[in-house]
C-alpha positions as CSV (number, residue, x, y, z in Angstrom):
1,X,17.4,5.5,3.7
2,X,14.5,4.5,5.9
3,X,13.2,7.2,8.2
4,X,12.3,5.4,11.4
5,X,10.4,6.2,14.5
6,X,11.8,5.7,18.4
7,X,10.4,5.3,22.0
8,X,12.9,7.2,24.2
9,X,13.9,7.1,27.1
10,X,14.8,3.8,27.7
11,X,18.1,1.7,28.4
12,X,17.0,-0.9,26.1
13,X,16.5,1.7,23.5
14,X,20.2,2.6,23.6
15,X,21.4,-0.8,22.8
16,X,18.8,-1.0,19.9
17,X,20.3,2.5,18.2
18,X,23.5,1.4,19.1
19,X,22.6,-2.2,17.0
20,X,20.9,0.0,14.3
21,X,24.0,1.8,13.6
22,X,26.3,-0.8,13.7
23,X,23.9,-3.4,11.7
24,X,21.5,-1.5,9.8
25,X,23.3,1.7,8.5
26,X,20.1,2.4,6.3
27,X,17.8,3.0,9.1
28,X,17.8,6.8,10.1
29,X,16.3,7.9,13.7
30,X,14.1,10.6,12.5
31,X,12.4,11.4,16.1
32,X,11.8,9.9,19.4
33,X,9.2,10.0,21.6
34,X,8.1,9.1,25.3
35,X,5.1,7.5,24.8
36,X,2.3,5.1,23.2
37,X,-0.1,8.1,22.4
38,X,2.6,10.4,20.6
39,X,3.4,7.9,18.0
40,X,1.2,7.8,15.3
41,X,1.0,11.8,15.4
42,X,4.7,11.6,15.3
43,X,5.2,9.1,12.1
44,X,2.6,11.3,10.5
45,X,4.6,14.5,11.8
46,X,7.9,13.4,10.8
47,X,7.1,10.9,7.7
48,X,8.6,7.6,9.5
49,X,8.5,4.7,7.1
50,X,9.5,2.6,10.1
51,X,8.6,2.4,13.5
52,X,10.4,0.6,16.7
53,X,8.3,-0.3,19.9
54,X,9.8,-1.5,23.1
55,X,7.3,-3.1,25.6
56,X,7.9,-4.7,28.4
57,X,4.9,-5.1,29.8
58,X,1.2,-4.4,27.6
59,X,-1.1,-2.2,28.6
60,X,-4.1,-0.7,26.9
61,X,-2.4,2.1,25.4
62,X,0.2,-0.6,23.6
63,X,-3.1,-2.3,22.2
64,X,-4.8,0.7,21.2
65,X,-1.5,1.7,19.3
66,X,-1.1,-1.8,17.8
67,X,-4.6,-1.4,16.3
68,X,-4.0,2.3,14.9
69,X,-0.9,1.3,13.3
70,X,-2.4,-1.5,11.5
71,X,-5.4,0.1,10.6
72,X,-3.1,2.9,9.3
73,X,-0.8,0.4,7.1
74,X,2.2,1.7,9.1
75,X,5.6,-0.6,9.4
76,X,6.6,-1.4,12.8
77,X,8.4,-3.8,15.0
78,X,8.7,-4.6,18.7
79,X,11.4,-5.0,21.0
80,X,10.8,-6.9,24.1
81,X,12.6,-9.1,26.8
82,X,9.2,-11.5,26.7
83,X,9.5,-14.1,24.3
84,X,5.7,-14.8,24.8
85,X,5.2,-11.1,22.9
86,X,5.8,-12.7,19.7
87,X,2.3,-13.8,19.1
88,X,1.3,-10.5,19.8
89,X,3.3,-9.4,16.4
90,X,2.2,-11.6,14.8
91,X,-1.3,-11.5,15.6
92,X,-1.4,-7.6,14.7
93,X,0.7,-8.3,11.3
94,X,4.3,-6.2,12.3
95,X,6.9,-6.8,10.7
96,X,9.3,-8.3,12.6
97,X,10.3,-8.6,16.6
98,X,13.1,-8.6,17.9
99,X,13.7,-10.4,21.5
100,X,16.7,-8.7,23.7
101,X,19.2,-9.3,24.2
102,X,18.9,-8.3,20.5
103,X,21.5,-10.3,18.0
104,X,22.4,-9.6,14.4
105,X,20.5,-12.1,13.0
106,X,17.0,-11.0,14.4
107,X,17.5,-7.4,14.4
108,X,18.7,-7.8,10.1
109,X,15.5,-10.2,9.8
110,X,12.9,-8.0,11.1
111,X,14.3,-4.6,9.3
112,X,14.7,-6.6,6.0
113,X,11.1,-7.6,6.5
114,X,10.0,-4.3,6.8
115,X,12.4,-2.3,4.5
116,X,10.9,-5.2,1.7
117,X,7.3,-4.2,2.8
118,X,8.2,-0.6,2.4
119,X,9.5,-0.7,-0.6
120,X,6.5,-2.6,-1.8
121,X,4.3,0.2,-0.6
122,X,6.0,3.0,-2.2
123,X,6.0,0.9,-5.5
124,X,2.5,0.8,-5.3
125,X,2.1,3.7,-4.4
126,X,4.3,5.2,-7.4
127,X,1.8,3.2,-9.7
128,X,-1.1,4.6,-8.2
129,X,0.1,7.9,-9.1
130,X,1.3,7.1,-12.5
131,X,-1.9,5.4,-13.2
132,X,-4.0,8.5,-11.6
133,X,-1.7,10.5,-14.5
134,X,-2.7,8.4,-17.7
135,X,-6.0,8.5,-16.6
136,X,-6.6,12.0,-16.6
137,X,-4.6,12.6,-19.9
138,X,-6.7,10.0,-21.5
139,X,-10.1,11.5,-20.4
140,X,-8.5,14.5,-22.2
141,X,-9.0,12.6,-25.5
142,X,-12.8,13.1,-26.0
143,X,-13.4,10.1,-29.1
144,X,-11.9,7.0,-29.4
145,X,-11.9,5.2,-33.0
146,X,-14.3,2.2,-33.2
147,X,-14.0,-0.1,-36.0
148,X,-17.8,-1.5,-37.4
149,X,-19.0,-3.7,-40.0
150,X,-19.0,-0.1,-42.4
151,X,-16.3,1.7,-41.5
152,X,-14.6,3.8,-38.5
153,X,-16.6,5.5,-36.3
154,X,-15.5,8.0,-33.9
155,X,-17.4,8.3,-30.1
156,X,-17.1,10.1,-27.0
157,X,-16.2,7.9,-24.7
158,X,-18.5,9.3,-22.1
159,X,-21.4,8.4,-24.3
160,X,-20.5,4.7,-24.1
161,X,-22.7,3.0,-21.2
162,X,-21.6,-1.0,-21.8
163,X,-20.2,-3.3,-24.6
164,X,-21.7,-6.9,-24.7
165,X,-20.1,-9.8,-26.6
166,X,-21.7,-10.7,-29.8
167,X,-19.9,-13.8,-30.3
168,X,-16.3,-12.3,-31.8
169,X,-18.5,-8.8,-32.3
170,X,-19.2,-6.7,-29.9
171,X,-22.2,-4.3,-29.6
172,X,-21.9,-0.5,-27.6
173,X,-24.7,0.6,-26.0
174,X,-24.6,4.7,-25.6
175,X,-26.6,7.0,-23.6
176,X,-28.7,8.1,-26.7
177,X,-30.0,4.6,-26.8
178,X,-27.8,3.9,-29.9
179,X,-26.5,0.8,-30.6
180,X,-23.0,-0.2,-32.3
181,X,-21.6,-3.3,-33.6
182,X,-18.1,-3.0,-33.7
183,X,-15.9,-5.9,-35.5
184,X,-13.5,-5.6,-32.4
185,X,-14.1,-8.5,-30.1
186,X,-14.5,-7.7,-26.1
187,X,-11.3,-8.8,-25.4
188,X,-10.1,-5.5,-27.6
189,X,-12.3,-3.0,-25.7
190,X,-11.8,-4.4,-22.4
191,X,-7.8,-3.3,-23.2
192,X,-9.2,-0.3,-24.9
193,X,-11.7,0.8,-22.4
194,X,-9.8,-0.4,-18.9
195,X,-8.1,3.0,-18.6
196,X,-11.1,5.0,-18.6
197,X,-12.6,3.2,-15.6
198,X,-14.9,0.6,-17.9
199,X,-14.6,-2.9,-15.6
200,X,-15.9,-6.4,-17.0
201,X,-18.4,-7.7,-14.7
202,X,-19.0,-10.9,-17.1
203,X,-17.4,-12.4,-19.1
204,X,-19.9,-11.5,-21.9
């Protein structure tokens, strides 16, 4: 289900819920509001994944909104009766518009557009988190195993400031000043070392 924003107020606005509902049965009307200047406090407000704008005619408060949803990453689309509007989505990346009189095959293009963008979002969003998760467990684990040309060693990986390539070796540097040769290449601690925040800069 896709919570979704509405101006109110409008006649246009009745045929578009009446389209939603008989088109697009996972789109939910979560609020409605009168004007420009409510909406982003109202998406925020009422967690809209999805929000539809009628305009007929632009004014400085429809710019001004364009801009803060973009800026905000937030899904909308517009409805209009002005075909020439369409540039205007397009220039401020929505996701779909819809001219009116709306039909089935543009109102169903522009929410797929959007439900597929919103589904992307929470995906990443979901991995953010996940990742965020191992992260902190891993930081948990104070020494990690490195492998040298004598044996195992074990080192806080806090200590470790860089690894450089040593052609299939690979030598740690540590805060002490120490230095490690580990028989790992760079290729294995950039997997083993990614998760902690480590980053390769160069390919050496």
């Amino acid at each position: 289900m896709i919570n979704a924003l509405l101006l109110e107020a409008r006649e246009q606005n009745i045929h578009l819920e009446h389209a939603l509902q008989q088109y697009c049965p996972q789109i939910q009307i979560c609020h409605k509001v009168n004007t420009y200047d409510c909406i982003p406090k109202a998406t925020y407000q009422h967690a809209a994944d999805l929000v539809f704008i009628h305009v007929k005619q632009p004014c400085l408060q429809y710019y001004t909104l364009l801009e803060q949803l973009s800026n905000n990453d937030i899904e909308y689309i517009l409805v209009s009766d002005n075909r020439d509007l369409a540039y205007e989505a397009l220039k401020h990346a929505a996701a779909g518009f819809v001219l009116q009189p709306i039909t089935q095959k543009e109102l169903l293009t522009a929410v797929n557009a959007a439900e597929k963008n919103i589904r992307n979002k929470h995906l990443v969003n979901n991995q953010k988190g996940l990742l965020s998760k191992v992260n902190k467990q891993l930081h948990r684990q104070d020494k990690i195993g490195i492998p040298t040309m004598v044996g195992l060693d074990f080192i806080q990986v806090d200590e470790i400031v860089r690894c450089e390539c040593m052609q299939k070796c690979t030598i740690l540097y540590t805060c002490n000043q120490q230095k490690l040769v580990s028989s790992y290449n760079l290729g294995e601690f950039r997997k083993l070392l990614e998760p902690y925040g480590f980053f390769s800069p160069h390919k050496s």
